[in-house]
Amino acid sequence: MDFPTPTQDWNAMTDEEFRRRAADLFGTHVPRHLCHLNRRPRWAEVKDWYMTMSSHGWLVPGWPVEYGGMGLSPAKFLIYVEELERSGAPRVMDQGLMNLGPVLIARGSEAQRRKYLPRILSGEHLWCQGYSEPNAGSDLASLRTEAHLEGDEFVVNGQKIWTSVAFDATHMFALVRTDKTVKKQAGISFLMIDMNQPGVTVRPIRNIAGHEELCEVFLDNVRTPRDCLVGGLNEGWQVAKALLGFERIWSGSPRQSILALLRLERFAKLSGKMDDAGFVDRLTQIKMDVLDSASAYDRFAQIMRTGGSFGFEVSVLKIWATETCQRVTELMVEAAGEAGTLTGDVDLGGEAIDILYPFLECRAFTIYGGSSQVQRNILAKSVLNLPA
Amino acid sequence: MLRDSAADFVRASTDHKRLRKLRGTSPGYDAALARQMGELGWFGILVPEQYSGLGLGFAAMAVVVQELGKGLLADPMVPIVVLAGQTLRRGGNEALKERQLSGLASGSLAPCVAWQEGLGGLDASAIETRADATGEGVRLVGRKRFVAGAGGATGFLVTAKSARGCGIYWVEKDAPGLKVSFEWRADGTPSGVVELDGVLVPPASVLTAPSAQGLLGLERAIEEAAVMASAEMLGVMEAGLQMTLEYMRNRVQFGKPIGSFQALQHKAVDLYVQQELARAVLGEAVQALDGGASGAESSMIASRCKSRCSDAGTRITREAIQLHGAIGFTDEYDVGLYLKRALVLSGWLGNASAHRRRFAALSAQHAEV
């Protein structure tokens, strides 16, 4: 399959010009009815938007140009993400774009890149991530889903969980155990699996906000060709770790706290809470917490923009951004009193606001992508040099 | 480069024994060290070149003050260089500016600002001190409090009001009718009380003539000094946290270093998070001051900076005592010195809640325009 020819050297543009182009493109094409959605949309809803972005060559900012990406520098990448966020665009099936693509580019074979990357761009392959298991959460390396070779195929057995939107995925990339006799990290491999075959069962899990986007995935004698192994046998842990980088700063972005804060301020105006000096003091405090979160994010973004690098200290961002976001939503529920016990849009005299949903939704933020406690463990050990 | 030379200075000069001896004495800092800082040119960092200063910006000032803060050596840098220096710069009396700023830059003069009264607070215009017109000039009558740097001051910039509004007046430290006494701050440094009993100010010593806008320059200088005090606070919290982490690595209880216990590790990480937030907000505030951000914008970031740094500094040094256990409670152990300096810096020029209120008021104004 061929890659589309690049049309433009985006990195040669000034930041302002690129920002304008991004805002124009997103603003023109983003589907209005899906903007600032309170839930993860289904593939059928966002397919057109995905294909529009793809046809403009704007689907993947980070991949190199030769594989159909925009090849953006870190600075332009940030602008892209900021403008996409600002446009309110719905989240698409992005595991292939954000995770598998970069893994194949870094650690895959040329044949794998030629086969899979164009199919991600065309929307033919939709990927989900099979990492967590019922007994392998924070301690991911203890995972037990296993694969063994039979001729030219791996046979996979086990169970994955907390897999986002697995029901819309055509494929899964998974960490599986291929050697039980060695240290746990050393016996893991990275496999790509076609979901459309007997033995794959997907069961959605309803979350506390009432939505079903997380799934359990059961793998029962599921087969995948030997050439679906990425990196070498038992090198899966290293392959997965190569994914860090942009993800690590992005998971600490203040965007969710800022949205929550705007909602809280709108609530405060509508409900007359701005006349309550006690509330205003707490609102000011939390507002400054959110702005400080943005300052901290900008500091790391600045380092990235100027070509610098940073280590595990970036975990500070995720801890503060996600815990601050939670405090914002907690203040809104508390300030709302009785109204804070109602589900769905609550009428506040002319305008309605969903008070509980943000509170419930952001419980997940401090759990996924390395829980707040795991982040603290990492910082204690790797940055503060505290003993084990 | 500036950071290296400041760090070298701190390595060579930090002496907490000397600091303990200076407690309860005036001026509360080592005059010989202050002279060395003068020789290094640090008092002239912000002073424009036309007044024999270096004409550098707040980024340079912040680096020096932060490093000095690590060794508890920053006094009397911020009160003189930033609060008084920046107030002088914005004054209207060129001859007075020339004399005071060039003396300040060389380290030979140590002007301080006497602006607060009563129980303090951030409203510079909330004063009772009067400037009464007489044939030879004005006579100042009133009582100023919380004057930082007063112990070594060569004179004071005094705010006073008259029928035309508030003005700023230069008074030599030995002027007839002027009396300076001290109250003692948490870290043993003096806080000046300046009593003015009809002190005569000739027209040549009026820095800013009284008007409705007479204190604008001072208000801006207070903001700048609040950001630089935050830089000192960052140095104080960094040193306090480093000392604590070192202790956690070495102190053995239950057969293991206490730093291996997860409950203590997570506490330490939370302090580190606060330190990094303080660093980030300070960086943004310094950039705003150097970049000439608009009035409201720089006021808001200054308040956010002082608020975060005050909270982070007091929290880190307080928890540092807890993480040290009983030894941290002793006067002999150094970590307590950092808590006390943090307390002083937190309260000076508005603590966290004062700046939150100010930020809220500014946000409300901002939303209206």
CSV table of C-alpha atoms in Angstrom, one decimal, chain A residues 280-281 284-285 287-300 302 313 316 319-320 323 372-377 379-381 383-388, chain B residues 241 245 248-249 256-257 259-262 264-266 268-270 272-274 276-277 279-281 284 287 301 303-304 307-308 311 353 355-357 359-360 363:
chain,number,residue,atom,x,y,z
A,280,VAL,CA,-15.5,33.0,46.3
A,281,ASP,CA,-12.4,32.3,48.4
A,284,THR,CA,-10.2,31.7,43.8
A,285,GLN,CA,-7.9,29.1,45.4
A,287,LYS,CA,-8.7,28.8,40.0
A,288,MET,CA,-5.1,29.6,41.0
A,289,ASP,CA,-4.4,25.9,41.3
A,290,VAL,CA,-5.6,25.4,37.8
A,291,LEU,CA,-3.6,28.4,36.4
A,292,ASP,CA,-0.5,27.1,38.2
A,293,SER,CA,-1.1,23.7,36.6
A,294,ALA,CA,-1.0,25.5,33.3
A,295,SER,CA,2.2,27.4,34.3
A,296,ALA,CA,3.8,24.1,35.2
A,297,TYR,CA,2.7,22.5,31.9
A,298,ASP,CA,4.0,25.5,29.9
A,299,ARG,CA,7.3,25.2,31.6
A,300,PHE,CA,7.8,21.6,30.3
A,302,GLN,CA,8.8,25.3,26.7
A,313,GLU,CA,10.0,14.9,36.9
A,316,VAL,CA,4.5,16.2,38.6
A,319,ILE,CA,-0.5,14.3,39.6
A,320,TRP,CA,-1.3,18.0,39.9
A,323,GLU,CA,-6.0,15.9,41.3
A,372,SER,CA,-1.4,9.1,41.2
A,373,GLN,CA,0.2,6.7,43.7
A,374,VAL,CA,2.3,5.0,41.1
A,375,GLN,CA,3.4,8.4,39.8
A,376,ARG,CA,4.5,9.3,43.4
A,377,ASN,CA,6.4,6.0,43.7
A,379,LEU,CA,9.1,10.4,41.6
A,380,ALA,CA,10.2,9.2,45.0
A,381,LYS,CA,12.6,6.7,43.5
A,383,VAL,CA,13.7,12.0,41.0
A,384,LEU,CA,14.0,12.4,44.8
A,385,ASN,CA,16.5,9.4,45.0
A,386,LEU,CA,14.8,8.0,48.0
A,387,PRO,CA,15.8,4.4,48.9
A,388,ALA,CA,13.8,1.3,48.0
B,241,LEU,CA,13.5,20.0,51.0
B,245,LEU,CA,15.5,14.3,51.6
B,248,MET,CA,15.3,10.6,54.9
B,249,ARG,CA,18.0,8.7,53.0
B,256,LYS,CA,15.7,0.7,57.2
B,257,PRO,CA,16.2,4.3,56.0
B,259,GLY,CA,13.0,7.3,53.2
B,260,SER,CA,12.1,3.8,52.0
B,261,PHE,CA,8.7,4.0,53.7
B,262,GLN,CA,6.0,4.7,51.1
B,264,LEU,CA,6.9,9.3,53.9
B,265,GLN,CA,7.9,9.0,50.2
B,266,HIS,CA,4.5,10.2,49.1
B,268,ALA,CA,8.0,14.1,50.2
B,269,VAL,CA,6.7,13.9,46.6
B,270,ASP,CA,3.8,16.2,47.5
B,272,TYR,CA,8.3,18.4,45.6
B,273,VAL,CA,5.1,19.0,43.5
B,274,GLN,CA,4.6,22.2,45.4
B,276,GLU,CA,7.9,22.7,41.1
B,277,LEU,CA,4.6,24.6,40.9
B,279,ARG,CA,9.2,27.3,40.3
B,280,ALA,CA,6.9,27.3,37.3
B,281,VAL,CA,4.7,30.2,38.5
B,284,GLU,CA,6.1,33.0,34.4
B,287,GLN,CA,8.9,36.7,32.4
B,301,ILE,CA,0.5,36.8,37.9
B,303,SER,CA,-0.3,37.7,43.2
B,304,ARG,CA,-0.5,34.1,41.9
B,307,SER,CA,0.4,33.1,46.9
B,308,ARG,CA,1.8,29.8,45.6
B,311,ASP,CA,2.0,28.5,50.6
B,353,SER,CA,-4.6,34.6,51.5
B,355,HIS,CA,-2.9,37.7,47.5
B,356,ARG,CA,-5.8,35.4,46.9
B,357,ARG,CA,-8.2,38.2,47.9
B,359,PHE,CA,-6.3,38.1,42.8
B,360,ALA,CA,-10.1,37.7,43.2
B,363,SER,CA,-10.3,39.0,38.3
